[in-house]
PDB file of C-alpha atoms in Angstrom:
ATOM      1  CA  UNK A   1       0.000   0.000   0.000  1.00 49.00           C
ATOM      2  CA  UNK A   2       1.538   3.330  -1.027  1.00 50.00           C
ATOM      3  CA  UNK A   3       2.451   5.765   1.683  1.00 48.00           C
ATOM      4  CA  UNK A   4       1.998   9.538   1.534  1.00 47.00           C
ATOM      5  CA  UNK A   5       4.171  12.224   2.955  1.00 48.00           C
ATOM      6  CA  UNK A   6       2.215  15.174   4.334  1.00 47.00           C
ATOM      7  CA  UNK A   7       4.045  18.415   3.670  1.00 46.00           C
ATOM      8  CA  UNK A   8       3.295  21.537   5.707  1.00 52.00           C
ATOM      9  CA  UNK A   9       1.455  24.335   3.973  1.00 49.00           C
ATOM     10  CA  UNK A  10       3.607  27.203   2.755  1.00 49.00           C
ATOM     11  CA  UNK A  11       1.837  30.542   2.930  1.00 49.00           C
ATOM     12  CA  UNK A  12       3.129  32.884   0.257  1.00 47.00           C
ATOM     13  CA  UNK A  13       2.294  36.557   0.786  1.00 48.00           C
ATOM     14  CA  UNK A  14       2.801  38.903  -2.137  1.00 48.00           C
ATOM     15  CA  UNK A  15       2.815  42.514  -1.096  1.00 48.00           C
ATOM     16  CA  UNK A  16       3.229  45.882  -2.750  1.00 46.00           C
ATOM     17  CA  UNK A  17       6.273  48.031  -2.342  1.00 43.00           C
ATOM     18  CA  UNK A  18       5.176  51.615  -2.267  1.00 44.00           C
ATOM     19  CA  UNK A  19       7.151  54.793  -2.479  1.00 44.00           C
ATOM     20  CA  UNK A  20       6.260  58.138  -1.159  1.00 43.00           C
ATOM     21  CA  UNK A  21       5.519  60.386  -4.166  1.00 43.00           C
ATOM     22  CA  UNK A  22       5.812  64.064  -3.394  1.00 50.00           C
ATOM     23  CA  UNK A  23       3.005  66.182  -4.756  1.00 65.00           C
ATOM     24  CA  UNK A  24       3.603  69.158  -7.000  1.00 74.00           C
ATOM     25  CA  UNK A  25       2.823  72.198  -4.878  1.00 75.00           C
ATOM     26  CA  UNK A  26       2.064  75.389  -6.701  1.00 78.00           C
ATOM     27  CA  UNK A  27       2.316  78.899  -5.308  1.00 74.00           C
ATOM     28  CA  UNK A  28      -0.877  79.605  -7.198  1.00 76.00           C
ATOM     29  CA  UNK A  29      -3.209  77.548  -9.340  1.00 81.00           C
ATOM     30  CA  UNK A  30      -4.405  80.495 -11.381  1.00 85.00           C
ATOM     31  CA  UNK A  31      -2.656  83.191 -13.415  1.00 85.00           C
ATOM     32  CA  UNK A  32      -4.769  86.049 -14.782  1.00 85.00           C
ATOM     33  CA  UNK A  33      -3.109  88.558 -17.105  1.00 84.00           C
ATOM     34  CA  UNK A  34      -4.064  90.942 -19.884  1.00 83.00           C
ATOM     35  CA  UNK A  35      -3.378  90.126 -23.498  1.00 81.00           C
ATOM     36  CA  UNK A  36       0.057  91.291 -24.565  1.00 75.00           C
ATOM     37  CA  UNK A  37       1.460  91.178 -21.006  1.00 77.00           C
ATOM     38  CA  UNK A  38       5.197  90.808 -20.611  1.00 72.00           C
ATOM     39  CA  UNK A  39       7.821  91.238 -17.916  1.00 67.00           C
ATOM     40  CA  UNK A  40       7.910  89.854 -14.376  1.00 64.00           C
ATOM     41  CA  UNK A  41       4.989  89.160 -12.093  1.00 60.00           C
ATOM     42  CA  UNK A  42       6.927  88.069  -8.993  1.00 50.00           C
ATOM     43  CA  UNK A  43      10.491  87.922  -7.708  1.00 42.00           C
ATOM     44  CA  UNK A  44      12.252  84.589  -7.390  1.00 43.00           C
ATOM     45  CA  UNK A  45      12.381  82.641  -4.125  1.00 46.00           C
ATOM     46  CA  UNK A  46      15.903  83.904  -3.481  1.00 47.00           C
ATOM     47  CA  UNK A  47      14.588  87.472  -3.511  1.00 48.00           C
ATOM     48  CA  UNK A  48      16.311  88.383  -6.750  1.00 50.00           C
ATOM     49  CA  UNK A  49      14.334  89.898  -9.630  1.00 51.00           C
ATOM     50  CA  UNK A  50      13.233  87.371 -12.186  1.00 54.00           C
ATOM     51  CA  UNK A  51      15.474  86.965 -15.183  1.00 53.00           C
ATOM     52  CA  UNK A  52      13.214  88.468 -17.828  1.00 49.00           C
ATOM     53  CA  UNK A  53      13.997  92.117 -18.707  1.00 48.00           C
ATOM     54  CA  UNK A  54      10.930  94.417 -18.623  1.00 45.00           C
ATOM     55  CA  UNK A  55      11.060  95.001 -22.378  1.00 43.00           C
ATOM     56  CA  UNK A  56      11.435  91.314 -23.242  1.00 49.00           C
ATOM     57  CA  UNK A  57       8.437  89.636 -24.848  1.00 59.00           C
ATOM     58  CA  UNK A  58       8.367  86.912 -22.179  1.00 70.00           C
ATOM     59  CA  UNK A  59       6.117  86.866 -19.138  1.00 76.00           C
ATOM     60  CA  UNK A  60       7.433  85.195 -15.976  1.00 73.00           C
ATOM     61  CA  UNK A  61       5.779  84.259 -12.698  1.00 74.00           C
ATOM     62  CA  UNK A  62       6.969  82.138  -9.765  1.00 70.00           C
ATOM     63  CA  UNK A  63       4.691  79.104  -9.438  1.00 72.00           C
ATOM     64  CA  UNK A  64       6.783  76.452  -7.634  1.00 71.00           C
ATOM     65  CA  UNK A  65       8.212  76.791  -4.134  1.00 61.00           C
ATOM     66  CA  UNK A  66      11.649  75.249  -4.565  1.00 60.00           C
ATOM     67  CA  UNK A  67      15.299  76.087  -4.021  1.00 58.00           C
ATOM     68  CA  UNK A  68      17.039  77.158  -7.220  1.00 59.00           C
ATOM     69  CA  UNK A  69      20.398  75.778  -6.102  1.00 53.00           C
ATOM     70  CA  UNK A  70      19.416  72.331  -4.836  1.00 52.00           C
ATOM     71  CA  UNK A  71      16.466  71.503  -7.047  1.00 54.00           C
ATOM     72  CA  UNK A  72      16.982  68.569  -9.388  1.00 53.00           C
ATOM     73  CA  UNK A  73      13.355  68.229 -10.470  1.00 62.00           C
ATOM     74  CA  UNK A  74      12.266  68.785 -14.017  1.00 81.00           C
ATOM     75  CA  UNK A  75       8.698  69.834 -14.640  1.00 84.00           C
ATOM     76  CA  UNK A  76       6.625  69.678 -17.795  1.00 87.00           C
ATOM     77  CA  UNK A  77       3.659  71.911 -18.555  1.00 89.00           C
ATOM     78  CA  UNK A  78       1.035  70.132 -20.656  1.00 90.00           C
ATOM     79  CA  UNK A  79      -2.264  71.537 -21.935  1.00 89.00           C
ATOM     80  CA  UNK A  80      -5.097  69.537 -20.393  1.00 84.00           C
ATOM     81  CA  UNK A  81      -8.183  70.920 -22.110  1.00 76.00           C
ATOM     82  CA  UNK A  82      -9.060  70.984 -25.768  1.00 76.00           C
ATOM     83  CA  UNK A  83      -7.440  74.077 -27.251  1.00 80.00           C
ATOM     84  CA  UNK A  84      -4.409  74.768 -29.380  1.00 86.00           C
ATOM     85  CA  UNK A  85      -1.886  76.550 -27.125  1.00 89.00           C
ATOM     86  CA  UNK A  86       0.098  77.697 -30.162  1.00 90.00           C
ATOM     87  CA  UNK A  87      -2.774  80.038 -31.055  1.00 89.00           C
ATOM     88  CA  UNK A  88      -2.296  82.055 -27.843  1.00 89.00           C
ATOM     89  CA  UNK A  89       1.382  81.462 -27.046  1.00 89.00           C
ATOM     90  CA  UNK A  90       4.307  82.317 -29.292  1.00 87.00           C
ATOM     91  CA  UNK A  91       6.468  80.490 -26.714  1.00 88.00           C
ATOM     92  CA  UNK A  92       4.688  77.696 -24.844  1.00 90.00           C
ATOM     93  CA  UNK A  93       4.645  77.689 -21.021  1.00 89.00           C
ATOM     94  CA  UNK A  94       7.633  76.016 -19.363  1.00 87.00           C
ATOM     95  CA  UNK A  95       9.112  75.920 -15.842  1.00 84.00           C
ATOM     96  CA  UNK A  96      12.783  76.466 -15.037  1.00 78.00           C
ATOM     97  CA  UNK A  97      14.788  74.989 -12.148  1.00 73.00           C
ATOM     98  CA  UNK A  98      13.870  77.939  -9.918  1.00 72.00           C
ATOM     99  CA  UNK A  99      10.158  77.237 -10.245  1.00 77.00           C
ATOM    100  CA  UNK A 100       9.369  80.157 -12.543  1.00 79.00           C
ATOM    101  CA  UNK A 101       6.761  79.726 -15.237  1.00 83.00           C
ATOM    102  CA  UNK A 102       7.731  81.413 -18.501  1.00 83.00           C
ATOM    103  CA  UNK A 103       5.797  81.972 -21.695  1.00 86.00           C
ATOM    104  CA  UNK A 104       5.312  84.527 -24.465  1.00 86.00           C
ATOM    105  CA  UNK A 105       1.988  85.656 -25.898  1.00 86.00           C
ATOM    106  CA  UNK A 106       0.988  86.445 -29.438  1.00 85.00           C
ATOM    107  CA  UNK A 107      -0.050  90.104 -29.651  1.00 79.00           C
ATOM    108  CA  UNK A 108      -3.773  90.941 -29.700  1.00 78.00           C
ATOM    109  CA  UNK A 109      -4.892  87.433 -28.759  1.00 83.00           C
ATOM    110  CA  UNK A 110      -6.813  86.419 -25.665  1.00 84.00           C
ATOM    111  CA  UNK A 111      -8.518  83.387 -24.241  1.00 85.00           C
ATOM    112  CA  UNK A 112     -10.840  82.181 -21.560  1.00 85.00           C
ATOM    113  CA  UNK A 113      -9.572  79.570 -19.089  1.00 88.00           C
ATOM    114  CA  UNK A 114      -6.706  77.443 -20.380  1.00 91.00           C
ATOM    115  CA  UNK A 115      -5.975  74.470 -18.129  1.00 91.00           C
ATOM    116  CA  UNK A 116      -2.529  72.928 -17.828  1.00 91.00           C
ATOM    117  CA  UNK A 117      -1.037  70.048 -15.874  1.00 89.00           C
ATOM    118  CA  UNK A 118       2.290  70.802 -14.180  1.00 88.00           C
ATOM    119  CA  UNK A 119       4.032  67.417 -14.025  1.00 88.00           C
ATOM    120  CA  UNK A 120       7.056  66.409 -11.976  1.00 85.00           C
ATOM    121  CA  UNK A 121       8.851  64.320 -14.590  1.00 80.00           C
ATOM    122  CA  UNK A 122      10.698  62.208 -12.014  1.00 77.00           C
ATOM    123  CA  UNK A 123       7.942  61.542  -9.475  1.00 76.00           C
ATOM    124  CA  UNK A 124       5.060  61.505 -11.906  1.00 75.00           C
ATOM    125  CA  UNK A 125       2.900  63.695  -9.701  1.00 81.00           C
ATOM    126  CA  UNK A 126       1.069  66.699 -11.107  1.00 84.00           C
ATOM    127  CA  UNK A 127      -0.996  69.747 -10.233  1.00 86.00           C
ATOM    128  CA  UNK A 128      -3.495  71.840 -12.172  1.00 88.00           C
ATOM    129  CA  UNK A 129      -2.724  75.358 -13.355  1.00 88.00           C
ATOM    130  CA  UNK A 130      -5.154  77.706 -15.123  1.00 90.00           C
ATOM    131  CA  UNK A 131      -4.044  80.654 -17.239  1.00 89.00           C
ATOM    132  CA  UNK A 132      -6.464  83.383 -18.295  1.00 89.00           C
ATOM    133  CA  UNK A 133      -5.435  85.935 -20.927  1.00 87.00           C
ATOM    134  CA  UNK A 134      -7.969  88.729 -20.589  1.00 84.00           C
ATOM    135  CA  UNK A 135      -8.987  90.842 -23.577  1.00 81.00           C
ATOM    136  CA  UNK A 136      -8.250  94.538 -23.715  1.00 77.00           C
ATOM    137  CA  UNK A 137     -10.226  96.978 -25.792  1.00 77.00           C
ATOM    138  CA  UNK A 138      -8.369  97.797 -28.986  1.00 77.00           C
ATOM    139  CA  UNK A 139      -9.108 101.162 -30.638  1.00 81.00           C
ATOM    140  CA  UNK A 140     -11.588 101.293 -33.516  1.00 85.00           C
ATOM    141  CA  UNK A 141     -10.192 101.751 -37.000  1.00 86.00           C
ATOM    142  CA  UNK A 142     -11.322 103.466 -40.184  1.00 91.00           C
ATOM    143  CA  UNK A 143      -9.976 104.945 -43.426  1.00 93.00           C
ATOM    144  CA  UNK A 144     -10.524 108.590 -44.279  1.00 93.00           C
ATOM    145  CA  UNK A 145     -10.198 110.582 -47.495  1.00 93.00           C
ATOM    146  CA  UNK A 146      -7.234 112.945 -47.118  1.00 92.00           C
ATOM    147  CA  UNK A 147      -9.117 115.931 -48.576  1.00 90.00           C
ATOM    148  CA  UNK A 148     -12.277 117.071 -50.383  1.00 92.00           C
ATOM    149  CA  UNK A 149     -12.204 119.666 -53.212  1.00 92.00           C
ATOM    150  CA  UNK A 150     -15.258 121.778 -53.986  1.00 93.00           C
ATOM    151  CA  UNK A 151     -15.736 124.899 -56.139  1.00 93.00           C
ATOM    152  CA  UNK A 152     -16.632 128.355 -54.893  1.00 92.00           C
ATOM    153  CA  UNK A 153     -20.390 128.978 -54.872  1.00 92.00           C
ATOM    154  CA  UNK A 154     -21.000 125.250 -55.410  1.00 93.00           C
ATOM    155  CA  UNK A 155     -23.677 125.150 -52.710  1.00 93.00           C
ATOM    156  CA  UNK A 156     -24.529 121.882 -50.981  1.00 95.00           C
ATOM    157  CA  UNK A 157     -22.118 118.933 -51.098  1.00 95.00           C
ATOM    158  CA  UNK A 158     -22.477 115.310 -49.990  1.00 95.00           C
ATOM    159  CA  UNK A 159     -20.074 112.381 -50.299  1.00 95.00           C
ATOM    160  CA  UNK A 160     -18.645 109.329 -48.560  1.00 95.00           C
ATOM    161  CA  UNK A 161     -15.405 110.218 -46.788  1.00 94.00           C
ATOM    162  CA  UNK A 162     -14.858 107.395 -44.279  1.00 94.00           C
ATOM    163  CA  UNK A 163     -14.575 103.683 -45.092  1.00 92.00           C
ATOM    164  CA  UNK A 164     -13.850 100.408 -43.299  1.00 90.00           C
ATOM    165  CA  UNK A 165     -15.170 101.514 -39.902  1.00 89.00           C
ATOM    166  CA  UNK A 166     -14.464  98.698 -37.442  1.00 84.00           C
ATOM    167  CA  UNK A 167     -14.492  98.294 -33.630  1.00 80.00           C
ATOM    168  CA  UNK A 168     -10.861  97.248 -33.810  1.00 69.00           C
ATOM    169  CA  UNK A 169     -11.328  93.495 -33.923  1.00 59.00           C
ATOM    170  CA  UNK A 170      -7.952  91.801 -34.147  1.00 53.00           C
ATOM    171  CA  UNK A 171      -7.066  88.191 -34.771  1.00 48.00           C
ATOM    172  CA  UNK A 172      -7.907  86.142 -31.698  1.00 48.00           C
ATOM    173  CA  UNK A 173     -10.251  88.694 -30.113  1.00 55.00           C
ATOM    174  CA  UNK A 174     -13.652  87.331 -29.123  1.00 53.00           C
ATOM    175  CA  UNK A 175     -14.952  90.293 -27.122  1.00 57.00           C
ATOM    176  CA  UNK A 176     -15.254  93.197 -29.586  1.00 63.00           C
ATOM    177  CA  UNK A 177     -17.518  92.076 -32.393  1.00 66.00           C
ATOM    178  CA  UNK A 178     -20.638  93.502 -30.710  1.00 72.00           C
ATOM    179  CA  UNK A 179     -19.154  96.916 -29.940  1.00 79.00           C
ATOM    180  CA  UNK A 180     -20.702 100.031 -31.444  1.00 82.00           C
ATOM    181  CA  UNK A 181     -18.485 102.692 -33.044  1.00 86.00           C
ATOM    182  CA  UNK A 182     -19.352 106.385 -33.110  1.00 86.00           C
ATOM    183  CA  UNK A 183     -17.586 109.088 -35.148  1.00 88.00           C
ATOM    184  CA  UNK A 184     -16.923 112.607 -33.931  1.00 89.00           C
ATOM    185  CA  UNK A 185     -16.337 115.538 -36.288  1.00 89.00           C
ATOM    186  CA  UNK A 186     -14.492 118.641 -35.103  1.00 88.00           C
ATOM    187  CA  UNK A 187     -13.379 121.725 -37.040  1.00 83.00           C
ATOM    188  CA  UNK A 188     -10.603 124.178 -36.346  1.00 79.00           C
ATOM    189  CA  UNK A 189     -13.043 126.893 -35.293  1.00 77.00           C
ATOM    190  CA  UNK A 190     -11.648 129.357 -37.827  1.00 77.00           C
ATOM    191  CA  UNK A 191     -13.410 128.101 -40.938  1.00 84.00           C
ATOM    192  CA  UNK A 192     -17.073 128.540 -40.017  1.00 86.00           C
ATOM    193  CA  UNK A 193     -17.382 131.494 -42.430  1.00 89.00           C
ATOM    194  CA  UNK A 194     -16.790 129.112 -45.334  1.00 93.00           C
ATOM    195  CA  UNK A 195     -20.095 127.297 -44.772  1.00 93.00           C
ATOM    196  CA  UNK A 196     -23.720 128.283 -44.943  1.00 94.00           C
ATOM    197  CA  UNK A 197     -24.521 124.831 -43.523  1.00 94.00           C
ATOM    198  CA  UNK A 198     -21.797 123.362 -41.278  1.00 92.00           C
ATOM    199  CA  UNK A 199     -20.190 119.980 -41.986  1.00 93.00           C
ATOM    200  CA  UNK A 200     -22.072 116.978 -40.597  1.00 93.00           C
ATOM    201  CA  UNK A 201     -20.806 113.394 -40.582  1.00 94.00           C
ATOM    202  CA  UNK A 202     -23.317 110.537 -40.656  1.00 93.00           C
ATOM    203  CA  UNK A 203     -22.315 106.923 -40.314  1.00 91.00           C
ATOM    204  CA  UNK A 204     -24.078 104.125 -42.184  1.00 89.00           C
ATOM    205  CA  UNK A 205     -22.647 100.652 -41.564  1.00 88.00           C
ATOM    206  CA  UNK A 206     -18.918 100.578 -42.228  1.00 89.00           C
ATOM    207  CA  UNK A 207     -18.816 103.977 -43.982  1.00 93.00           C
ATOM    208  CA  UNK A 208     -19.728 107.594 -43.235  1.00 94.00           C
ATOM    209  CA  UNK A 209     -21.040 110.461 -45.346  1.00 95.00           C
ATOM    210  CA  UNK A 210     -20.047 114.112 -45.013  1.00 95.00           C
ATOM    211  CA  UNK A 211     -22.515 116.895 -45.877  1.00 95.00           C
ATOM    212  CA  UNK A 212     -22.106 120.679 -45.901  1.00 95.00           C
ATOM    213  CA  UNK A 213     -22.972 123.757 -47.926  1.00 95.00           C
ATOM    214  CA  UNK A 214     -20.477 126.347 -49.121  1.00 94.00           C
ATOM    215  CA  UNK A 215     -21.272 129.947 -48.216  1.00 94.00           C
ATOM    216  CA  UNK A 216     -21.784 132.295 -51.218  1.00 94.00           C
ATOM    217  CA  UNK A 217     -18.538 133.891 -52.336  1.00 93.00           C
ATOM    218  CA  UNK A 218     -16.483 132.009 -49.707  1.00 92.00           C
ATOM    219  CA  UNK A 219     -13.114 130.419 -50.509  1.00 92.00           C
ATOM    220  CA  UNK A 220     -10.405 128.911 -48.353  1.00 91.00           C
ATOM    221  CA  UNK A 221      -9.320 125.788 -46.517  1.00 91.00           C
ATOM    222  CA  UNK A 222     -11.283 124.156 -43.688  1.00 91.00           C
ATOM    223  CA  UNK A 223      -9.478 121.699 -41.436  1.00 90.00           C
ATOM    224  CA  UNK A 224     -11.711 118.946 -40.044  1.00 90.00           C
ATOM    225  CA  UNK A 225     -10.761 116.299 -37.492  1.00 91.00           C
ATOM    226  CA  UNK A 226     -12.536 112.936 -37.433  1.00 92.00           C
ATOM    227  CA  UNK A 227     -12.132 110.621 -34.448  1.00 90.00           C
ATOM    228  CA  UNK A 228     -13.724 107.262 -33.608  1.00 88.00           C
ATOM    229  CA  UNK A 229     -14.694 105.738 -30.281  1.00 87.00           C
ATOM    230  CA  UNK A 230     -16.320 102.432 -29.333  1.00 82.00           C
ATOM    231  CA  UNK A 231     -18.389 101.515 -26.291  1.00 79.00           C
ATOM    232  CA  UNK A 232     -15.966  98.885 -25.023  1.00 70.00           C
ATOM    233  CA  UNK A 233     -14.246 101.031 -22.405  1.00 64.00           C
ATOM    234  CA  UNK A 234     -10.824 102.656 -22.267  1.00 58.00           C
ATOM    235  CA  UNK A 235      -8.557  99.773 -21.208  1.00 54.00           C
TER     236      UNK A 235
END
């Protein structure tokens, strides 16, 4: 009859080895600036001014609390919502060893919230950062005839003198299309004797018409100033 050897049970425990991953800690999770901003927002942790000269096209802000000398971490800044960062940034956001976020903006472009992930490349941890590029009101634009010639004793005159009137919408602006533009006509105050009916400027769509009547026997030069303003504020 065969015999059996009873072996003791061997309990095998498979565990997980974990490591302590340090989180990315931001000084701020939100940066709000005006379109076209450049220069330095904050000084570095060491107390020295940030490295970007005031007239440089870069914008710099301290976002990570770390020592410039001892830091060995590399951080990536990755867009985390669906937008093309190249449309707003001429130089994409990046973080240097001192924890300063640097980027450069395209002129006259703005955007609502742009979300980024700031990733510690070594530890794999990340934090969320939002950048808002606020619109500023750009001046309205128009084209104006350089002069109008009329004959003496010609009486009433009417003609289109302003063209291409626009609220100043530039590429990338989403805030100005609904603005209303008004035109203001001023004279030099010394030419009123030339007119029996003073000059009046009337806008219709993207153009404007000038009307006046020449006074009998009058001759000379009248200097008129045309300015445009929109209702979008003065920023």
